[in-house]
Every structure is written in structure tokens, then in C-alpha cells.
């Protein structure tokens, strides 16, 4: 058992200890004296545990496992963040190189001509009869890029509106447009049994008398971009043109046009 040392001001019992051959014991006057009112407990070295005792073993193992899990999660997070940063950096570098080498430019679209059939708006029957419009539109597509070709694929759509009322629709032809090329293509738009209200029909008649009929052409075309031997995934080209024509006949003239271009990458 450990020896218990009593406070300095209390009587204590001294025992004779054997002399050490290697290092003599210091005299009583040189030994450190604990402050009054304190106790010093001496424990033999063979009773000092370097491994937790059995009653604390389970608690020690739980602590070490928790620490290992924390270290593993920390390493995984660091690895994932490093990989993500590398991917973002390489993507930025690739995009910069692509732009410097290819110098991509946006295609240009415009409506060159438009012809109308089936708009018989001279009658004033009540209610107005349904019309069967047929419209031929010539669209001009310009590819100004030097190293990019454009594949216009199927499942496109072209719609013509007057005051948010769809008059007719159709599709674009599928074709390939090489670099530095201008292509004009004609598409036929048709409508079946379009019923106009009296107010809409009167608005069209009045607009023709003024020589300014406002229309809106909406175009959607799925395309694939070709750079060298590489083709991209299918993206959607969106063109919205604000048109003003003088009349709704076969010899109609375009008074003004303004087309906006956009892309839906997915």
C-alpha cells in the first residue's frame, strides 16, 4: 500500500529505509517539505496503469473508435473538396482554351419575306367564319463562325401569332450549315379552322387599312454544334421576331422586323 505522509505540523512515524548504492539519500534538511495542511501520496511504479483498467476499457474503446471515424470523415471531405476544386479549375482552363482557339460567335436570324393566303377578312358575317390561313415564310440564317458548323435537326417548330392568337404553325427543314455560310430556307405554315372574334377580325381589318399589321414569329430549332470532328449534345435555338407587314396577301411587304436570339443548352 502507498505510504501516507501527514501534514508537517502533525506527529508522524519515521521508518528506516535501506541505503541506495547508486545514489545516496539526501539529508533530511535538503528534502522538499510540503506546505502545511497538504498530503503527499506515494504509489509504487508497479501499480501505475498504462492501459485503462477493465472497468474503463469499454469507455476507452468507444472513444478511440469515435476519434477514428472523425478522422476518416475529415479525410473524405478534404479529398472530395480537392477533387471538386480540380474539376472546376480544369473546366475553366478548357473553356478558356476553347474560346481562344475557336472564337465562337452567335448565329444571326432574320425573316426575309412572308406571303399570306386564306385571310378573307372583307366579310362582316356575325359570328365571323373560321379561316384556313396558309403562310410562306423565308428565314435567313447566318453562321459567322470560322471553325463551327451547325446541324439543324428535326422536331423544330415555327408559329405565327397576332395579339397572342396563334394563326398557324409549321416546321423547319433539317440541314447542315457549314462555317462562314448564309442559308435561306422557306417553310410553309398552316392553320385549320382558326376562329377569330369580331374584335380580333376588326383589328386586323383596321391594321391593314393603316398598312401596319403587327405579328410575332416564334421559332424553336434543336441543333448540334460541330467543332472539328466533335459534335455537341442537342441544344435548342430560340428565335423571336417582331414583324410588321402592310397587308395579309401574297404580295405582302415587311415594314419592320426585329429578331432576338437565345439558346437553351439543355
PDB file of C-alpha atoms in Angstrom:
ATOM      1  CA  UNK A   1       0.000   0.000   0.000  1.00  0.00           C
ATOM      2  CA  UNK A   2       1.029   3.575  -0.505  1.00  0.00           C
ATOM      3  CA  UNK A   3       2.664   5.427   2.369  1.00  0.00           C
ATOM      4  CA  UNK A   4       0.622   8.299   3.699  1.00  0.00           C
ATOM      5  CA  UNK A   5       2.504  11.422   4.636  1.00  0.00           C
ATOM      6  CA  UNK A   6       0.917  13.532   7.349  1.00  0.00           C
ATOM      7  CA  UNK A   7       0.999  17.309   7.449  1.00  0.00           C
ATOM      8  CA  UNK A   8       4.116  18.947   8.753  1.00  0.00           C
ATOM      9  CA  UNK A   9       2.543  20.182  11.969  1.00  0.00           C
ATOM     10  CA  UNK A  10       1.199  16.706  12.876  1.00  0.00           C
ATOM     11  CA  UNK A  11       3.272  13.999  14.536  1.00  0.00           C
ATOM     12  CA  UNK A  12       4.428  11.230  12.195  1.00  0.00           C
ATOM     13  CA  UNK A  13       6.253   7.930  12.447  1.00  0.00           C
ATOM     14  CA  UNK A  14       9.583   7.555  10.641  1.00  0.00           C
ATOM     15  CA  UNK A  15      10.825   4.303   9.216  1.00  0.00           C
ATOM     16  CA  UNK A  16      14.323   3.307   8.392  1.00  0.00           C
ATOM     17  CA  UNK A  17      14.842   2.741   4.643  1.00  0.00           C
ATOM     18  CA  UNK A  18      17.735   0.837   3.151  1.00  0.00           C
ATOM     19  CA  UNK A  19      20.599   2.817   1.656  1.00  0.00           C
ATOM     20  CA  UNK A  20      20.814   3.024  -2.126  1.00  0.00           C
ATOM     21  CA  UNK A  21      24.162   2.017  -3.598  1.00  0.00           C
ATOM     22  CA  UNK A  22      23.781   4.196  -6.684  1.00  0.00           C
ATOM     23  CA  UNK A  23      22.549   7.432  -5.212  1.00  0.00           C
ATOM     24  CA  UNK A  24      22.661   8.270  -1.502  1.00  0.00           C
ATOM     25  CA  UNK A  25      19.518   9.686   0.053  1.00  0.00           C
ATOM     26  CA  UNK A  26      19.687  13.392   0.654  1.00  0.00           C
ATOM     27  CA  UNK A  27      19.774  14.532   4.249  1.00  0.00           C
ATOM     28  CA  UNK A  28      16.541  15.429   5.948  1.00  0.00           C
ATOM     29  CA  UNK A  29      17.389  19.136   5.784  1.00  0.00           C
ATOM     30  CA  UNK A  30      17.602  19.065   1.909  1.00  0.00           C
ATOM     31  CA  UNK A  31      14.327  17.152   1.243  1.00  0.00           C
ATOM     32  CA  UNK A  32      11.447  19.318  -0.060  1.00  0.00           C
ATOM     33  CA  UNK A  33       8.973  19.906   2.645  1.00  0.00           C
ATOM     34  CA  UNK A  34       5.299  20.110   1.603  1.00  0.00           C
ATOM     35  CA  UNK A  35       3.339  23.135   2.730  1.00  0.00           C
ATOM     36  CA  UNK A  36       1.399  22.820   5.953  1.00  0.00           C
ATOM     37  CA  UNK A  37      -2.010  21.179   5.644  1.00  0.00           C
ATOM     38  CA  UNK A  38      -1.191  19.139   2.488  1.00  0.00           C
ATOM     39  CA  UNK A  39      -0.805  15.407   1.903  1.00  0.00           C
ATOM     40  CA  UNK A  40       1.592  13.551  -0.385  1.00  0.00           C
ATOM     41  CA  UNK A  41       0.585  10.128  -1.658  1.00  0.00           C
ATOM     42  CA  UNK A  42       3.285   7.819  -2.942  1.00  0.00           C
ATOM     43  CA  UNK A  43       2.277   4.998  -5.348  1.00  0.00           C
ATOM     44  CA  UNK A  44       4.642   2.185  -6.329  1.00  0.00           C
ATOM     45  CA  UNK A  45       5.553   2.038 -10.025  1.00  0.00           C
ATOM     46  CA  UNK A  46       4.145  -1.458 -10.440  1.00  0.00           C
ATOM     47  CA  UNK A  47       0.704  -0.108  -9.623  1.00  0.00           C
ATOM     48  CA  UNK A  48       0.731   2.663 -12.311  1.00  0.00           C
ATOM     49  CA  UNK A  49      -1.521   1.553 -15.208  1.00  0.00           C
ATOM     50  CA  UNK A  50      -0.546   2.371 -18.792  1.00  0.00           C
ATOM     51  CA  UNK A  51      -3.656   0.552 -20.041  1.00  0.00           C
ATOM     52  CA  UNK A  52      -7.103   1.508 -18.717  1.00  0.00           C
ATOM     53  CA  UNK A  53      -8.420  -0.844 -16.064  1.00  0.00           C
ATOM     54  CA  UNK A  54     -11.137  -3.323 -17.057  1.00  0.00           C
ATOM     55  CA  UNK A  55     -13.963  -1.157 -15.720  1.00  0.00           C
ATOM     56  CA  UNK A  56     -12.888   1.697 -18.088  1.00  0.00           C
ATOM     57  CA  UNK A  57     -11.860  -0.432 -21.081  1.00  0.00           C
ATOM     58  CA  UNK A  58     -15.203  -0.166 -22.903  1.00  0.00           C
ATOM     59  CA  UNK A  59     -15.292   3.614 -22.463  1.00  0.00           C
ATOM     60  CA  UNK A  60     -11.735   3.886 -23.832  1.00  0.00           C
ATOM     61  CA  UNK A  61     -12.521   1.735 -26.873  1.00  0.00           C
ATOM     62  CA  UNK A  62     -15.648   3.804 -27.648  1.00  0.00           C
ATOM     63  CA  UNK A  63     -13.605   6.995 -27.506  1.00  0.00           C
ATOM     64  CA  UNK A  64     -10.900   5.662 -29.832  1.00  0.00           C
ATOM     65  CA  UNK A  65     -13.473   4.410 -32.376  1.00  0.00           C
ATOM     66  CA  UNK A  66     -15.234   7.794 -32.397  1.00  0.00           C
ATOM     67  CA  UNK A  67     -11.942   9.548 -32.969  1.00  0.00           C
ATOM     68  CA  UNK A  68     -11.101   7.210 -35.863  1.00  0.00           C
ATOM     69  CA  UNK A  69     -14.474   7.867 -37.505  1.00  0.00           C
ATOM     70  CA  UNK A  70     -13.988  11.613 -37.215  1.00  0.00           C
ATOM     71  CA  UNK A  71     -10.557  11.347 -38.814  1.00  0.00           C
ATOM     72  CA  UNK A  72     -11.938   9.205 -41.661  1.00  0.00           C
ATOM     73  CA  UNK A  73     -14.811  11.634 -42.388  1.00  0.00           C
ATOM     74  CA  UNK A  74     -12.427  14.568 -42.316  1.00  0.00           C
ATOM     75  CA  UNK A  75     -10.143  12.886 -44.851  1.00  0.00           C
ATOM     76  CA  UNK A  76     -13.090  12.055 -47.152  1.00  0.00           C
ATOM     77  CA  UNK A  77     -14.345  15.642 -47.066  1.00  0.00           C
ATOM     78  CA  UNK A  78     -10.883  17.003 -47.833  1.00  0.00           C
ATOM     79  CA  UNK A  79     -10.487  14.545 -50.721  1.00  0.00           C
ATOM     80  CA  UNK A  80     -13.899  15.424 -52.190  1.00  0.00           C
ATOM     81  CA  UNK A  81     -13.328  19.181 -51.943  1.00  0.00           C
ATOM     82  CA  UNK A  82      -9.919  18.817 -53.549  1.00  0.00           C
ATOM     83  CA  UNK A  83     -11.357  16.771 -56.422  1.00  0.00           C
ATOM     84  CA  UNK A  84     -14.173  19.293 -56.933  1.00  0.00           C
ATOM     85  CA  UNK A  85     -11.734  22.196 -56.998  1.00  0.00           C
ATOM     86  CA  UNK A  86      -9.571  20.359 -59.540  1.00  0.00           C
ATOM     87  CA  UNK A  87     -12.573  19.693 -61.801  1.00  0.00           C
ATOM     88  CA  UNK A  88     -13.686  23.335 -61.647  1.00  0.00           C
ATOM     89  CA  UNK A  89     -10.167  24.541 -62.398  1.00  0.00           C
ATOM     90  CA  UNK A  90      -9.698  22.173 -65.353  1.00  0.00           C
ATOM     91  CA  UNK A  91     -13.135  23.088 -66.739  1.00  0.00           C
ATOM     92  CA  UNK A  92     -12.281  26.774 -66.574  1.00  0.00           C
ATOM     93  CA  UNK A  93      -8.974  26.167 -68.328  1.00  0.00           C
ATOM     94  CA  UNK A  94     -10.652  24.073 -71.046  1.00  0.00           C
ATOM     95  CA  UNK A  95     -13.329  26.738 -71.600  1.00  0.00           C
ATOM     96  CA  UNK A  96     -10.680  29.441 -71.878  1.00  0.00           C
ATOM     97  CA  UNK A  97      -8.626  27.433 -74.374  1.00  0.00           C
ATOM     98  CA  UNK A  98     -11.765  26.632 -76.410  1.00  0.00           C
ATOM     99  CA  UNK A  99     -12.734  30.301 -76.574  1.00  0.00           C
ATOM    100  CA  UNK A 100      -9.235  31.433 -77.584  1.00  0.00           C
ATOM    101  CA  UNK A 101      -8.932  28.780 -80.304  1.00  0.00           C
ATOM    102  CA  UNK A 102     -12.473  28.695 -81.729  1.00  0.00           C
ATOM    103  CA  UNK A 103     -13.706  32.258 -81.028  1.00  0.00           C
ATOM    104  CA  UNK A 104     -17.427  31.301 -81.153  1.00  0.00           C
ATOM    105  CA  UNK A 105     -19.975  33.839 -82.389  1.00  0.00           C
ATOM    106  CA  UNK A 106     -23.765  33.776 -82.205  1.00  0.00           C
ATOM    107  CA  UNK A 107     -25.671  32.950 -85.412  1.00  0.00           C
ATOM    108  CA  UNK A 108     -27.905  35.635 -86.899  1.00  0.00           C
ATOM    109  CA  UNK A 109     -31.516  35.078 -87.951  1.00  0.00           C
ATOM    110  CA  UNK A 110     -33.979  37.272 -89.811  1.00  0.00           C
ATOM    111  CA  UNK A 111     -37.247  36.986 -91.758  1.00  0.00           C
ATOM    112  CA  UNK A 112     -36.667  37.944 -95.405  1.00  0.00           C
ATOM    113  CA  UNK A 113     -40.146  37.583 -96.847  1.00  0.00           C
ATOM    114  CA  UNK A 114     -43.657  36.454 -95.958  1.00  0.00           C
ATOM    115  CA  UNK A 115     -46.740  35.693 -98.060  1.00  0.00           C
ATOM    116  CA  UNK A 116     -50.322  35.124 -96.880  1.00  0.00           C
ATOM    117  CA  UNK A 117     -53.209  33.091 -98.242  1.00  0.00           C
ATOM    118  CA  UNK A 118     -56.671  32.369 -96.869  1.00  0.00           C
ATOM    119  CA  UNK A 119     -57.204  35.627 -94.959  1.00  0.00           C
ATOM    120  CA  UNK A 120     -60.644  36.641 -96.196  1.00  0.00           C
ATOM    121  CA  UNK A 121     -61.414  39.466 -93.799  1.00  0.00           C
ATOM    122  CA  UNK A 122     -63.677  41.541 -96.008  1.00  0.00           C
ATOM    123  CA  UNK A 123     -66.886  39.823 -94.951  1.00  0.00           C
ATOM    124  CA  UNK A 124     -68.690  41.064 -91.877  1.00  0.00           C
ATOM    125  CA  UNK A 125     -70.721  37.963 -91.091  1.00  0.00           C
ATOM    126  CA  UNK A 126     -71.768  37.559 -87.499  1.00  0.00           C
ATOM    127  CA  UNK A 127     -70.376  35.467 -85.939  1.00  0.00           C
ATOM    128  CA  UNK A 128     -67.185  35.551 -88.069  1.00  0.00           C
ATOM    129  CA  UNK A 129     -66.496  32.395 -90.056  1.00  0.00           C
ATOM    130  CA  UNK A 130     -63.389  30.265 -89.471  1.00  0.00           C
ATOM    131  CA  UNK A 131     -60.366  30.896 -91.681  1.00  0.00           C
ATOM    132  CA  UNK A 132     -57.835  28.482 -93.183  1.00  0.00           C
ATOM    133  CA  UNK A 133     -54.620  30.538 -93.324  1.00  0.00           C
ATOM    134  CA  UNK A 134     -51.511  29.460 -95.217  1.00  0.00           C
ATOM    135  CA  UNK A 135     -48.323  31.453 -94.825  1.00  0.00           C
ATOM    136  CA  UNK A 136     -44.956  31.018 -96.556  1.00  0.00           C
ATOM    137  CA  UNK A 137     -42.020  32.405 -94.605  1.00  0.00           C
ATOM    138  CA  UNK A 138     -38.444  32.773 -95.806  1.00  0.00           C
ATOM    139  CA  UNK A 139     -35.902  32.743 -92.975  1.00  0.00           C
ATOM    140  CA  UNK A 140     -32.265  33.760 -93.342  1.00  0.00           C
ATOM    141  CA  UNK A 141     -29.691  32.001 -91.096  1.00  0.00           C
ATOM    142  CA  UNK A 142     -26.104  33.240 -90.982  1.00  0.00           C
ATOM    143  CA  UNK A 143     -23.258  31.281 -89.386  1.00  0.00           C
ATOM    144  CA  UNK A 144     -20.362  33.723 -88.910  1.00  0.00           C
ATOM    145  CA  UNK A 145     -18.026  31.226 -87.234  1.00  0.00           C
ATOM    146  CA  UNK A 146     -14.827  30.096 -88.925  1.00  0.00           C
ATOM    147  CA  UNK A 147     -14.488  26.713 -87.196  1.00  0.00           C
ATOM    148  CA  UNK A 148     -18.045  25.807 -86.162  1.00  0.00           C
ATOM    149  CA  UNK A 149     -20.733  24.043 -88.185  1.00  0.00           C
ATOM    150  CA  UNK A 150     -24.401  23.730 -87.192  1.00  0.00           C
ATOM    151  CA  UNK A 151     -26.662  20.700 -87.640  1.00  0.00           C
ATOM    152  CA  UNK A 152     -30.354  21.702 -87.712  1.00  0.00           C
ATOM    153  CA  UNK A 153     -32.277  18.609 -86.668  1.00  0.00           C
ATOM    154  CA  UNK A 154     -35.886  17.518 -86.836  1.00  0.00           C
ATOM    155  CA  UNK A 155     -38.655  18.282 -84.326  1.00  0.00           C
ATOM    156  CA  UNK A 156     -38.411  22.034 -84.834  1.00  0.00           C
ATOM    157  CA  UNK A 157     -41.391  24.387 -84.676  1.00  0.00           C
ATOM    158  CA  UNK A 158     -42.396  27.712 -86.198  1.00  0.00           C
ATOM    159  CA  UNK A 159     -45.501  29.588 -85.006  1.00  0.00           C
ATOM    160  CA  UNK A 160     -47.081  32.850 -86.096  1.00  0.00           C
ATOM    161  CA  UNK A 161     -49.151  34.939 -83.664  1.00  0.00           C
ATOM    162  CA  UNK A 162     -51.351  38.001 -83.844  1.00  0.00           C
ATOM    163  CA  UNK A 163     -52.200  39.579 -80.497  1.00  0.00           C
ATOM    164  CA  UNK A 164     -51.301  36.314 -78.670  1.00  0.00           C
ATOM    165  CA  UNK A 165     -53.586  34.323 -81.002  1.00  0.00           C
ATOM    166  CA  UNK A 166     -51.852  31.553 -82.918  1.00  0.00           C
ATOM    167  CA  UNK A 167     -52.719  31.840 -86.591  1.00  0.00           C
ATOM    168  CA  UNK A 168     -50.671  28.930 -87.982  1.00  0.00           C
ATOM    169  CA  UNK A 169     -47.619  26.746 -87.376  1.00  0.00           C
ATOM    170  CA  UNK A 170     -45.114  24.543 -89.181  1.00  0.00           C
ATOM    171  CA  UNK A 171     -41.608  23.062 -89.045  1.00  0.00           C
ATOM    172  CA  UNK A 172     -38.152  23.863 -90.385  1.00  0.00           C
ATOM    173  CA  UNK A 173     -36.236  21.620 -92.787  1.00  0.00           C
ATOM    174  CA  UNK A 174     -33.351  19.593 -91.365  1.00  0.00           C
ATOM    175  CA  UNK A 175     -29.974  20.536 -92.878  1.00  0.00           C
ATOM    176  CA  UNK A 176     -26.301  21.146 -92.095  1.00  0.00           C
ATOM    177  CA  UNK A 177     -24.901  24.665 -92.223  1.00  0.00           C
ATOM    178  CA  UNK A 178     -21.100  24.827 -92.602  1.00  0.00           C
ATOM    179  CA  UNK A 179     -18.908  27.569 -91.204  1.00  0.00           C
ATOM    180  CA  UNK A 180     -18.969  31.067 -92.759  1.00  0.00           C
ATOM    181  CA  UNK A 181     -22.257  30.291 -94.511  1.00  0.00           C
ATOM    182  CA  UNK A 182     -25.573  32.053 -95.158  1.00  0.00           C
ATOM    183  CA  UNK A 183     -28.621  29.859 -95.808  1.00  0.00           C
ATOM    184  CA  UNK A 184     -32.136  30.949 -96.714  1.00  0.00           C
ATOM    185  CA  UNK A 185     -34.900  28.391 -96.334  1.00  0.00           C
ATOM    186  CA  UNK A 186     -38.641  28.616 -96.840  1.00  0.00           C
ATOM    187  CA  UNK A 187     -41.203  26.966 -94.630  1.00  0.00           C
ATOM    188  CA  UNK A 188     -44.961  26.710 -95.003  1.00  0.00           C
ATOM    189  CA  UNK A 189     -47.171  27.457 -92.015  1.00  0.00           C
ATOM    190  CA  UNK A 190     -50.794  26.360 -91.988  1.00  0.00           C
ATOM    191  CA  UNK A 191     -53.783  26.780 -89.720  1.00  0.00           C
ATOM    192  CA  UNK A 192     -57.020  24.819 -89.657  1.00  0.00           C
ATOM    193  CA  UNK A 193     -60.370  26.221 -88.587  1.00  0.00           C
ATOM    194  CA  UNK A 194     -58.976  29.337 -86.886  1.00  0.00           C
ATOM    195  CA  UNK A 195     -61.907  31.214 -85.360  1.00  0.00           C
ATOM    196  CA  UNK A 196     -61.413  34.919 -84.785  1.00  0.00           C
ATOM    197  CA  UNK A 197     -63.663  37.010 -82.607  1.00  0.00           C
ATOM    198  CA  UNK A 198     -65.362  40.052 -84.046  1.00  0.00           C
ATOM    199  CA  UNK A 199     -62.952  42.314 -82.176  1.00  0.00           C
ATOM    200  CA  UNK A 200     -59.861  40.478 -83.482  1.00  0.00           C
ATOM    201  CA  UNK A 201     -61.161  40.432 -87.045  1.00  0.00           C
ATOM    202  CA  UNK A 202     -61.960  44.158 -86.874  1.00  0.00           C
ATOM    203  CA  UNK A 203     -58.461  44.833 -85.505  1.00  0.00           C
ATOM    204  CA  UNK A 204     -56.880  43.014 -88.471  1.00  0.00           C
ATOM    205  CA  UNK A 205     -59.021  44.906 -90.964  1.00  0.00           C
ATOM    206  CA  UNK A 206     -58.155  48.254 -89.388  1.00  0.00           C
ATOM    207  CA  UNK A 207     -54.424  47.361 -89.242  1.00  0.00           C
ATOM    208  CA  UNK A 208     -54.432  46.541 -92.977  1.00  0.00           C
ATOM    209  CA  UNK A 209     -56.063  49.857 -93.745  1.00  0.00           C
ATOM    210  CA  UNK A 210     -53.243  51.575 -91.847  1.00  0.00           C
ATOM    211  CA  UNK A 211     -50.624  49.395 -93.562  1.00  0.00           C
ATOM    212  CA  UNK A 212     -49.223  48.144 -90.236  1.00  0.00           C
ATOM    213  CA  UNK A 213     -50.215  44.640 -89.123  1.00  0.00           C
ATOM    214  CA  UNK A 214     -48.147  43.546 -86.068  1.00  0.00           C
ATOM    215  CA  UNK A 215     -47.208  39.852 -85.956  1.00  0.00           C
ATOM    216  CA  UNK A 216     -44.882  37.686 -83.892  1.00  0.00           C
ATOM    217  CA  UNK A 217     -42.911  34.741 -85.253  1.00  0.00           C
ATOM    218  CA  UNK A 218     -41.681  32.182 -82.717  1.00  0.00           C
ATOM    219  CA  UNK A 219     -39.049  29.663 -83.859  1.00  0.00           C
ATOM    220  CA  UNK A 220     -37.592  26.692 -81.943  1.00  0.00           C
ATOM    221  CA  UNK A 221     -34.927  24.513 -83.559  1.00  0.00           C
ATOM    222  CA  UNK A 222     -32.875  21.679 -81.999  1.00  0.00           C
ATOM    223  CA  UNK A 223     -29.286  21.938 -83.220  1.00  0.00           C
ATOM    224  CA  UNK A 224     -25.935  20.273 -82.653  1.00  0.00           C
ATOM    225  CA  UNK A 225     -22.666  22.174 -82.870  1.00  0.00           C
ATOM    226  CA  UNK A 226     -19.732  20.655 -84.771  1.00  0.00           C
ATOM    227  CA  UNK A 227     -16.161  21.685 -83.918  1.00  0.00           C
ATOM    228  CA  UNK A 228     -13.667  19.686 -85.957  1.00  0.00           C
ATOM    229  CA  UNK A 229     -14.671  16.044 -85.512  1.00  0.00           C
ATOM    230  CA  UNK A 230     -16.558  16.689 -82.272  1.00  0.00           C
ATOM    231  CA  UNK A 231     -20.340  17.127 -82.079  1.00  0.00           C
ATOM    232  CA  UNK A 232     -22.043  18.521 -79.012  1.00  0.00           C
ATOM    233  CA  UNK A 233     -25.251  17.349 -77.423  1.00  0.00           C
ATOM    234  CA  UNK A 234     -28.527  18.732 -78.776  1.00  0.00           C
ATOM    235  CA  UNK A 235     -29.301  22.301 -77.750  1.00  0.00           C
ATOM    236  CA  UNK A 236     -32.359  24.404 -78.626  1.00  0.00           C
ATOM    237  CA  UNK A 237     -32.102  27.637 -80.603  1.00  0.00           C
ATOM    238  CA  UNK A 238     -34.876  30.102 -79.802  1.00  0.00           C
ATOM    239  CA  UNK A 239     -35.705  32.975 -82.164  1.00  0.00           C
ATOM    240  CA  UNK A 240     -38.480  35.505 -81.533  1.00  0.00           C
ATOM    241  CA  UNK A 241     -39.168  38.013 -84.320  1.00  0.00           C
ATOM    242  CA  UNK A 242     -41.449  41.036 -84.078  1.00  0.00           C
ATOM    243  CA  UNK A 243     -42.783  41.692 -87.590  1.00  0.00           C
ATOM    244  CA  UNK A 244     -44.918  44.415 -89.108  1.00  0.00           C
ATOM    245  CA  UNK A 245     -46.416  43.836 -92.558  1.00  0.00           C
ATOM    246  CA  UNK A 246     -48.517  46.153 -94.715  1.00  0.00           C
ATOM    247  CA  UNK A 247     -51.221  43.607 -95.618  1.00  0.00           C
ATOM    248  CA  UNK A 248     -52.196  39.936 -95.335  1.00  0.00           C
ATOM    249  CA  UNK A 249     -51.910  38.961 -99.003  1.00  0.00           C
ATOM    250  CA  UNK A 250     -49.474  37.062-101.209  1.00  0.00           C
ATOM    251  CA  UNK A 251     -47.614  40.274-102.110  1.00  0.00           C
ATOM    252  CA  UNK A 252     -47.220  41.491 -98.524  1.00  0.00           C
ATOM    253  CA  UNK A 253     -44.197  43.609 -97.665  1.00  0.00           C
ATOM    254  CA  UNK A 254     -42.322  43.609 -94.362  1.00  0.00           C
ATOM    255  CA  UNK A 255     -42.400  47.121 -92.907  1.00  0.00           C
ATOM    256  CA  UNK A 256     -40.176  46.374 -89.866  1.00  0.00           C
ATOM    257  CA  UNK A 257     -38.515  43.351 -88.246  1.00  0.00           C
ATOM    258  CA  UNK A 258     -36.649  42.759 -85.011  1.00  0.00           C
ATOM    259  CA  UNK A 259     -35.386  39.285 -84.062  1.00  0.00           C
ATOM    260  CA  UNK A 260     -33.954  38.176 -80.717  1.00  0.00           C
ATOM    261  CA  UNK A 261     -31.799  35.054 -80.430  1.00  0.00           C
ATOM    262  CA  UNK A 262     -31.355  32.752 -77.443  1.00  0.00           C
ATOM    263  CA  UNK A 263     -30.153  29.253 -76.578  1.00  0.00           C
ATOM    264  CA  UNK A 264     -31.455  26.603 -74.207  1.00  0.00           C
ATOM    265  CA  UNK A 265     -28.353  24.438 -73.521  1.00  0.00           C
ATOM    266  CA  UNK A 266     -30.331  21.534 -72.029  1.00  0.00           C
TER     267      UNK A 266
END
